[in-house]
Coordinates of C-alpha atoms in Angstrom, one line a residue:
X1 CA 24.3 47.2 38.1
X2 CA 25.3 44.3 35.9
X3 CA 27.4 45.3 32.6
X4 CA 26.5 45.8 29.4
X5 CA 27.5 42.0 28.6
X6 CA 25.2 40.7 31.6
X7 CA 22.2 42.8 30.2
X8 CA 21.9 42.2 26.8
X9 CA 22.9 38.1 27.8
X10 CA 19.2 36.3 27.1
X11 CA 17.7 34.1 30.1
X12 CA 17.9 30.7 29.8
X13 CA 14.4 30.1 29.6
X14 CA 14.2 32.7 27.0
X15 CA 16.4 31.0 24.8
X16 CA 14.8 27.2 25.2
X17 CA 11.5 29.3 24.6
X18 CA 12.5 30.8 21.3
X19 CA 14.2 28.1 19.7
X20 CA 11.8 24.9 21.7
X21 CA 10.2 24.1 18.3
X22 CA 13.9 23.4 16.3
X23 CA 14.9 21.5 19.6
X24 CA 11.2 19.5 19.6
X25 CA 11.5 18.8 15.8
X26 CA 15.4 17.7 16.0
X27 CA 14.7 15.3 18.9
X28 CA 11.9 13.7 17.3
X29 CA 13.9 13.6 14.1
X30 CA 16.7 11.7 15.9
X31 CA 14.0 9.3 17.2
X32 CA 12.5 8.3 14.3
X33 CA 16.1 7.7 12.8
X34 CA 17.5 5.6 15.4
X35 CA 14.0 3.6 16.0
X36 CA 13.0 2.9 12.4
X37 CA 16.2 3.8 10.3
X38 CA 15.6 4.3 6.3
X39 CA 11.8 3.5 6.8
X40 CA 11.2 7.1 8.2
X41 CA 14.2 8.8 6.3
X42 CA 12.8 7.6 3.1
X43 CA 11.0 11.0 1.9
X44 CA 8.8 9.5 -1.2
X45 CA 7.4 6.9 1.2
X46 CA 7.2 8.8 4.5
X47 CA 8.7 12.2 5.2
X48 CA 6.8 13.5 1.8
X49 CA 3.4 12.4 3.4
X50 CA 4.5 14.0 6.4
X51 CA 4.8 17.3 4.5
X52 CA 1.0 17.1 3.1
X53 CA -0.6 16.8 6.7
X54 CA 1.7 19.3 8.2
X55 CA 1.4 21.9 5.3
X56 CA -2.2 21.7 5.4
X57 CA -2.7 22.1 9.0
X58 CA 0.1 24.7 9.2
X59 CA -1.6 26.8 6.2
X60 CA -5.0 26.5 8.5
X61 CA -2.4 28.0 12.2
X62 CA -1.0 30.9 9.9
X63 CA -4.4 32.6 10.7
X64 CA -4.6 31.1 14.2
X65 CA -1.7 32.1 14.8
X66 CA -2.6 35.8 13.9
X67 CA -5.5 35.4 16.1
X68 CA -3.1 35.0 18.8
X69 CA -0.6 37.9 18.2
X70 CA -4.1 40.0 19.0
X71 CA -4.9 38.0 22.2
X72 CA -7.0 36.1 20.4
X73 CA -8.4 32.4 19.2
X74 CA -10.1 31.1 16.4
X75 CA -11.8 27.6 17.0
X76 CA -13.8 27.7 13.5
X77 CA -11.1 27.0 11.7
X78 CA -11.2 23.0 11.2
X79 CA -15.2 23.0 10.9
X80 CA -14.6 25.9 8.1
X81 CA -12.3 23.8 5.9
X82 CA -14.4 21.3 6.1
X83 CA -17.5 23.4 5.0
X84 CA -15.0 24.6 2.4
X85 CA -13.9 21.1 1.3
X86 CA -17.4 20.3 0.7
X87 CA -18.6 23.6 -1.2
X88 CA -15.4 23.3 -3.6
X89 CA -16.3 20.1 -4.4
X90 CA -20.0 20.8 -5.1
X91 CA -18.9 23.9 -6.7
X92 CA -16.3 22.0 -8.9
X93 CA -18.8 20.5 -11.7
X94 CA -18.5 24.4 -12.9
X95 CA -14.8 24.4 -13.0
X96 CA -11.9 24.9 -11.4
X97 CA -12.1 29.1 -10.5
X98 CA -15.6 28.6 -9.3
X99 CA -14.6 26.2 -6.9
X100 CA -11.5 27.9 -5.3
X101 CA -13.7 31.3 -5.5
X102 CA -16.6 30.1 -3.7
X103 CA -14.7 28.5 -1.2
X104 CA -12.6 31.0 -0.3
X105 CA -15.5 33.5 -0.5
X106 CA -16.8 30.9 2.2
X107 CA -13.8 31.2 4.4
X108 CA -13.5 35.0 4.6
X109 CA -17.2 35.3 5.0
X110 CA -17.3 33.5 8.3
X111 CA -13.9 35.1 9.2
X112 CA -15.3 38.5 9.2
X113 CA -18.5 37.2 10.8
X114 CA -16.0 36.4 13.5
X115 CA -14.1 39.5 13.4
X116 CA -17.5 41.5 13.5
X117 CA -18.8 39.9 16.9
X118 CA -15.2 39.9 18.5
X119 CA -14.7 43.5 17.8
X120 CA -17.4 45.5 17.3
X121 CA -20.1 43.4 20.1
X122 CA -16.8 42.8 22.6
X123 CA -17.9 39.3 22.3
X124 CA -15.2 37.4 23.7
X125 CA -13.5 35.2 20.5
X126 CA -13.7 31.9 22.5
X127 CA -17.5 32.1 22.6
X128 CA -17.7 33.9 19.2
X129 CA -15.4 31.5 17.3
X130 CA -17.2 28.4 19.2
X131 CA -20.3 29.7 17.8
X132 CA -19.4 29.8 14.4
X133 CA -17.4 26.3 14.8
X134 CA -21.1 24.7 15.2
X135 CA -22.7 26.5 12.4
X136 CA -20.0 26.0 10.2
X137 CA -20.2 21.9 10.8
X138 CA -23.6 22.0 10.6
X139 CA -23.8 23.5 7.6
X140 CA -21.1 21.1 5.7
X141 CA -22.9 17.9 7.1
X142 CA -26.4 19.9 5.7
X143 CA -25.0 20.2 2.2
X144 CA -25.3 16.4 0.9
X145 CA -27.2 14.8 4.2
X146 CA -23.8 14.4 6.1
X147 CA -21.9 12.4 3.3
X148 CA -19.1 13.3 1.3
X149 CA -18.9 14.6 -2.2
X150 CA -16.7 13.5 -4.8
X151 CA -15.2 15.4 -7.0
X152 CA -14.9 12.5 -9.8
X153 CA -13.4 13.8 -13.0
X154 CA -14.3 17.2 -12.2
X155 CA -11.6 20.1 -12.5
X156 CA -8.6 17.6 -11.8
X157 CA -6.7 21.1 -11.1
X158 CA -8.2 20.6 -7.8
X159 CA -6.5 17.1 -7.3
X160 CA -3.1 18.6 -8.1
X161 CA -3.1 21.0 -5.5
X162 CA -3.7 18.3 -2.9
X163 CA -1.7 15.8 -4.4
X164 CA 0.8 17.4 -6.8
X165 CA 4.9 18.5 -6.4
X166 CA 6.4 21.0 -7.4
X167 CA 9.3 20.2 -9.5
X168 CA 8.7 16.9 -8.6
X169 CA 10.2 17.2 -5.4
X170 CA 8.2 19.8 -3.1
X171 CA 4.7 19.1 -2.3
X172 CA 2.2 21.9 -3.4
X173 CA 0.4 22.3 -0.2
X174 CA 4.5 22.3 1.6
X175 CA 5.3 25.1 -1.5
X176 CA 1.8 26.9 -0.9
X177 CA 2.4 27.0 2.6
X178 CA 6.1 28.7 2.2
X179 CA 4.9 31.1 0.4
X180 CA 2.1 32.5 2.7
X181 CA 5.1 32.1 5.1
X182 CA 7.2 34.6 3.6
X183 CA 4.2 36.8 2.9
X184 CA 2.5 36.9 5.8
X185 CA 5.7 37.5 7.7
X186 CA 7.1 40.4 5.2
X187 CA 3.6 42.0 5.9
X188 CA 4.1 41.5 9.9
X189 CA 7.5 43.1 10.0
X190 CA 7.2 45.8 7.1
X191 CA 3.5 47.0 6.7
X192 CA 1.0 49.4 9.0
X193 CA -1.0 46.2 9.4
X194 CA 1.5 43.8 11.2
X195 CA 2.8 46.8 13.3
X196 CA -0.5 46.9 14.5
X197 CA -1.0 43.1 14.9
X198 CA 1.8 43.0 17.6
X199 CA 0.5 46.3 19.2
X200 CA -3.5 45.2 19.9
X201 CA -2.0 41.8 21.5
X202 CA 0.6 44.0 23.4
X203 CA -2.3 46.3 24.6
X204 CA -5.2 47.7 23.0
X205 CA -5.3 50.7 24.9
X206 CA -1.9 52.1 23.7
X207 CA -2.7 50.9 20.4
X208 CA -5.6 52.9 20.0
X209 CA -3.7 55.8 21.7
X210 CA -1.4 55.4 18.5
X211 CA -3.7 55.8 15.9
X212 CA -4.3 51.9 15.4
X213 CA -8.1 51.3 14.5
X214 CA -8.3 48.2 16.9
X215 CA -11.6 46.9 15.3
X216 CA -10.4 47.1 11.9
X217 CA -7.6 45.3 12.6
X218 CA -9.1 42.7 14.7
X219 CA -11.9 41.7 12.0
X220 CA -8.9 41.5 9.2
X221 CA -6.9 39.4 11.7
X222 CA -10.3 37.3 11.7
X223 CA -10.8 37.4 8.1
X224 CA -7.3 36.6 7.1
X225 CA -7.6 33.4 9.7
X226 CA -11.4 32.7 7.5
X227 CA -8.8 32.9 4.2
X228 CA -6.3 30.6 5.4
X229 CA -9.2 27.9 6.5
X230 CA -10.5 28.3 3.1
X231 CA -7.2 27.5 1.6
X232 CA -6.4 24.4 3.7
X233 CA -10.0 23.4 3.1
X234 CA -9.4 23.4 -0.9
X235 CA -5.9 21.6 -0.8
X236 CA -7.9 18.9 1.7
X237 CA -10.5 18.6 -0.9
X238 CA -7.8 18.0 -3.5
X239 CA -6.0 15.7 -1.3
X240 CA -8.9 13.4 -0.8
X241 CA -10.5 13.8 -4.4
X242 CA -13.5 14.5 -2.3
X243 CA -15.3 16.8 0.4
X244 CA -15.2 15.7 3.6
X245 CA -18.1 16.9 6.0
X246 CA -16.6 15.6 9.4
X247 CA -13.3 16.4 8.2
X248 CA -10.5 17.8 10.6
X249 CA -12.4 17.3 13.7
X250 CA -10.1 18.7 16.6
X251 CA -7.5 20.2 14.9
X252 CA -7.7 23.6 16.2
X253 CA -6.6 22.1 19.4
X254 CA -3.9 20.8 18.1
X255 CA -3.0 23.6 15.7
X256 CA -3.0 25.7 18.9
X257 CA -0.5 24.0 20.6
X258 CA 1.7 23.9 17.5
X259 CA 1.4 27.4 17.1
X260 CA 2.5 27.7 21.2
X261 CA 5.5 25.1 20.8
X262 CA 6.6 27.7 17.7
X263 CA 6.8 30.2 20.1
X264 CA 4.4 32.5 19.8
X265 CA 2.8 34.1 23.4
X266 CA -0.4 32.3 24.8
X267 CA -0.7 36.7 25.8
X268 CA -0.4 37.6 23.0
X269 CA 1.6 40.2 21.3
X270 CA 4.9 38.4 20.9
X271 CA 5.4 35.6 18.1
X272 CA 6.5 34.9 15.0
X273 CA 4.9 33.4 11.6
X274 CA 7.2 30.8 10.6
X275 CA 7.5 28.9 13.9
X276 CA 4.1 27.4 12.8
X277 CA 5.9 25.3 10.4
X278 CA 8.6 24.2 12.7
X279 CA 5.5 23.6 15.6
X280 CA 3.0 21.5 12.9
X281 CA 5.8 19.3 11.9
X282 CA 6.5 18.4 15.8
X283 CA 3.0 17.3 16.0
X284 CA 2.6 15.6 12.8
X285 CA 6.1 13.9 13.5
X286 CA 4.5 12.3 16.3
X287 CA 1.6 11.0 14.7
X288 CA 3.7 9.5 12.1
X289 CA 6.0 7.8 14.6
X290 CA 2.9 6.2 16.1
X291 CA 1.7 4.7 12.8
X292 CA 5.1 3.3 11.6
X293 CA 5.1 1.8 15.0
X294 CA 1.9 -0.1 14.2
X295 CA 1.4 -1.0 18.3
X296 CA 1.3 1.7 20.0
X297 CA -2.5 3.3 20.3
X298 CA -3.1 6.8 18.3
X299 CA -4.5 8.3 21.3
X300 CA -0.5 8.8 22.9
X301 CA -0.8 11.4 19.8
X302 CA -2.9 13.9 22.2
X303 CA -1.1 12.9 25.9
X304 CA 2.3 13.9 23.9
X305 CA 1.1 17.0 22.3
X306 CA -1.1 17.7 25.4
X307 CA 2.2 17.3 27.6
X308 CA 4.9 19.0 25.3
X309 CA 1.7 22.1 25.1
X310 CA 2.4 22.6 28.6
X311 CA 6.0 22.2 28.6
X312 CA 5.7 25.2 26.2
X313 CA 3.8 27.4 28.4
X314 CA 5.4 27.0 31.3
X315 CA 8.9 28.0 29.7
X316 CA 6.9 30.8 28.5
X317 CA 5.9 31.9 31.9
X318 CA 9.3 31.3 33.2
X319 CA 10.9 33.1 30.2
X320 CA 8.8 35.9 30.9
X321 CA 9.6 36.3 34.8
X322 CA 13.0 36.6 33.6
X323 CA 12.5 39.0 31.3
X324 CA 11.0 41.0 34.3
X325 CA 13.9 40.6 36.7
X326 CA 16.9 41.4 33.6
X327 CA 14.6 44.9 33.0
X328 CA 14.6 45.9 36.8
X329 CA 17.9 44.7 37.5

């Protein structure tokens, strides 16, 4: 028997596992200084636009990644905010609160939707959120015969949640997504509901065996992930002055692997909420270093993210077989 020292010491491959997304996010950070100097340190120019694109897809993986504390996934979620993008701006003509109600109304329709097949027809969430994905799509290129709407001078609140700061210095969407940071997290470690999060992705069996209503909590986890769509959808709308029908077309791939290179468990069950943020700006950070490049082709953007995806889960596996041997040891 090892000591107390040797037991509580945390594998290797544990500790690359739960810090990979600072390490990711520093390297590339240490790239783009050395390669393109003051050009990619210069926040009003660059790093702030970084910000926008990784707020709004980070806002969208808050409810992904609730999807996968459960064992879950949610591939709706860039087809919703589009569909959202475009009823906000239909909706805007009538103001401001209309616009932001309906589409969020939108969002956690289709959420529970999800939740609804997932739990209570055992549907499995791939299939179920696949499903939806199409309809939602459809339904946003249905709405104005698959072009965009603008939003013209209509509730110009809208263009300063997608383009304003916050003090001048903070993006909205970046402030926006900080907050539902510390809030969803706060609910995860404190509240009924995020106890039983991590306990139906650890096993539903014991969950329900403790009094957790599995279903309920599965078609909020759903709902909540419908919300958070809605919300990037509206910012999106904001952002462009316009919805946008075929707007974020495969991001829920590469929202997922964010989500795993933050370090939450492809098993589900073991995560955390803020390593979204850290995991969105590795992948919009690559994207970025692309385009200042100006030579290099845009598709390296998914051979990167696919690669570093399954650099992620294989620590993860390998973290997780040491786990095993440190508890029977």
């Amino acid at each position: 028997m090892g000591t107390d020292r040797e037991k509580t010491r945390k594998p290797i491959g544990q500790i690359i596992n739960d810090n990979s997304s600072v390490i990711a996010v520093l390297l590339l950070l240490a790239l783009g200084t050395a390669a393109y100097g003051s050009t990619f340190l210069n926040y009003k120019k660059n790093l702030i636009n970084v910000l926008h694109t990784a707020s709004m897809m980070g806002i969208m993986g808050l409810g992904v990644n609730l999807c996968f504390l459960i064992g879950a996934r949610d591939l709706s979620v860039g087809a919703l905010a589009a569909l959202v993008s475009m009823v906000t701006a239909y909706l805007a003509p009538y103001g401001v609160a209309a616009a932001v109600f309906g589409g969020l109304l939108v969002g956690a329709v289709f959420g529970a939707f999800n939740g609804v097949i997932v739990s209570m027809f055992k549907v499995q969430p791939f299939i179920a959120t696949l499903g939806t994905q199409l309809a939602a799509r459809g339904f946003a290129l249905l709405i104005n015969r698959e072009l965009s709407i603008s939003l013209g001078d209509s509730a110009p609140q809208l263009k300063y949640v997608g383009n304003g700061n916050v003090l001048g210095l903070i993006p909205f969407p970046t402030f926006t997504f900080i907050i539902l940071i510390l809030v969803l997290s706060f609910v995860l470690k404190y509240r009924d509901f995020g106890r039983g999060v991590y306990a139906v992705g650890g096993d539903e069996g014991s969950a329900e065996m403790m009094g957790i209503h599995v279903n309920r909590t599965k078609i909020l986890v759903f709902t909540i992930s419908g919300l958070m769509a809605a919300a990037s959808g509206i910012i999106l709308c904001g952002r462009l002055s316009a919805g946008q029908p075929t707007a974020c077309e495969g991001w829920e791939m590469t929202i997922m692997a964010a989500i795993v290179l933050g370090g939450t468990s492809v098993r589900g069950g073991i995560g955390k909420i803020h390593g979204v943020f850290l995991g969105c700006l590795f992948v919009t950070f690559i994207t970025n270093l692309i385009n200042l490049n100006g030579h290099i082709s845009a598709y390296w953007k998914d051979i990167i993210t696919g690669i570093v995806l399954l650099i992620a889960v294989l620590v993860q596996v390998y973290s997780d077989k040491q786990k095993e041997k440190v508890k029977h040891a």
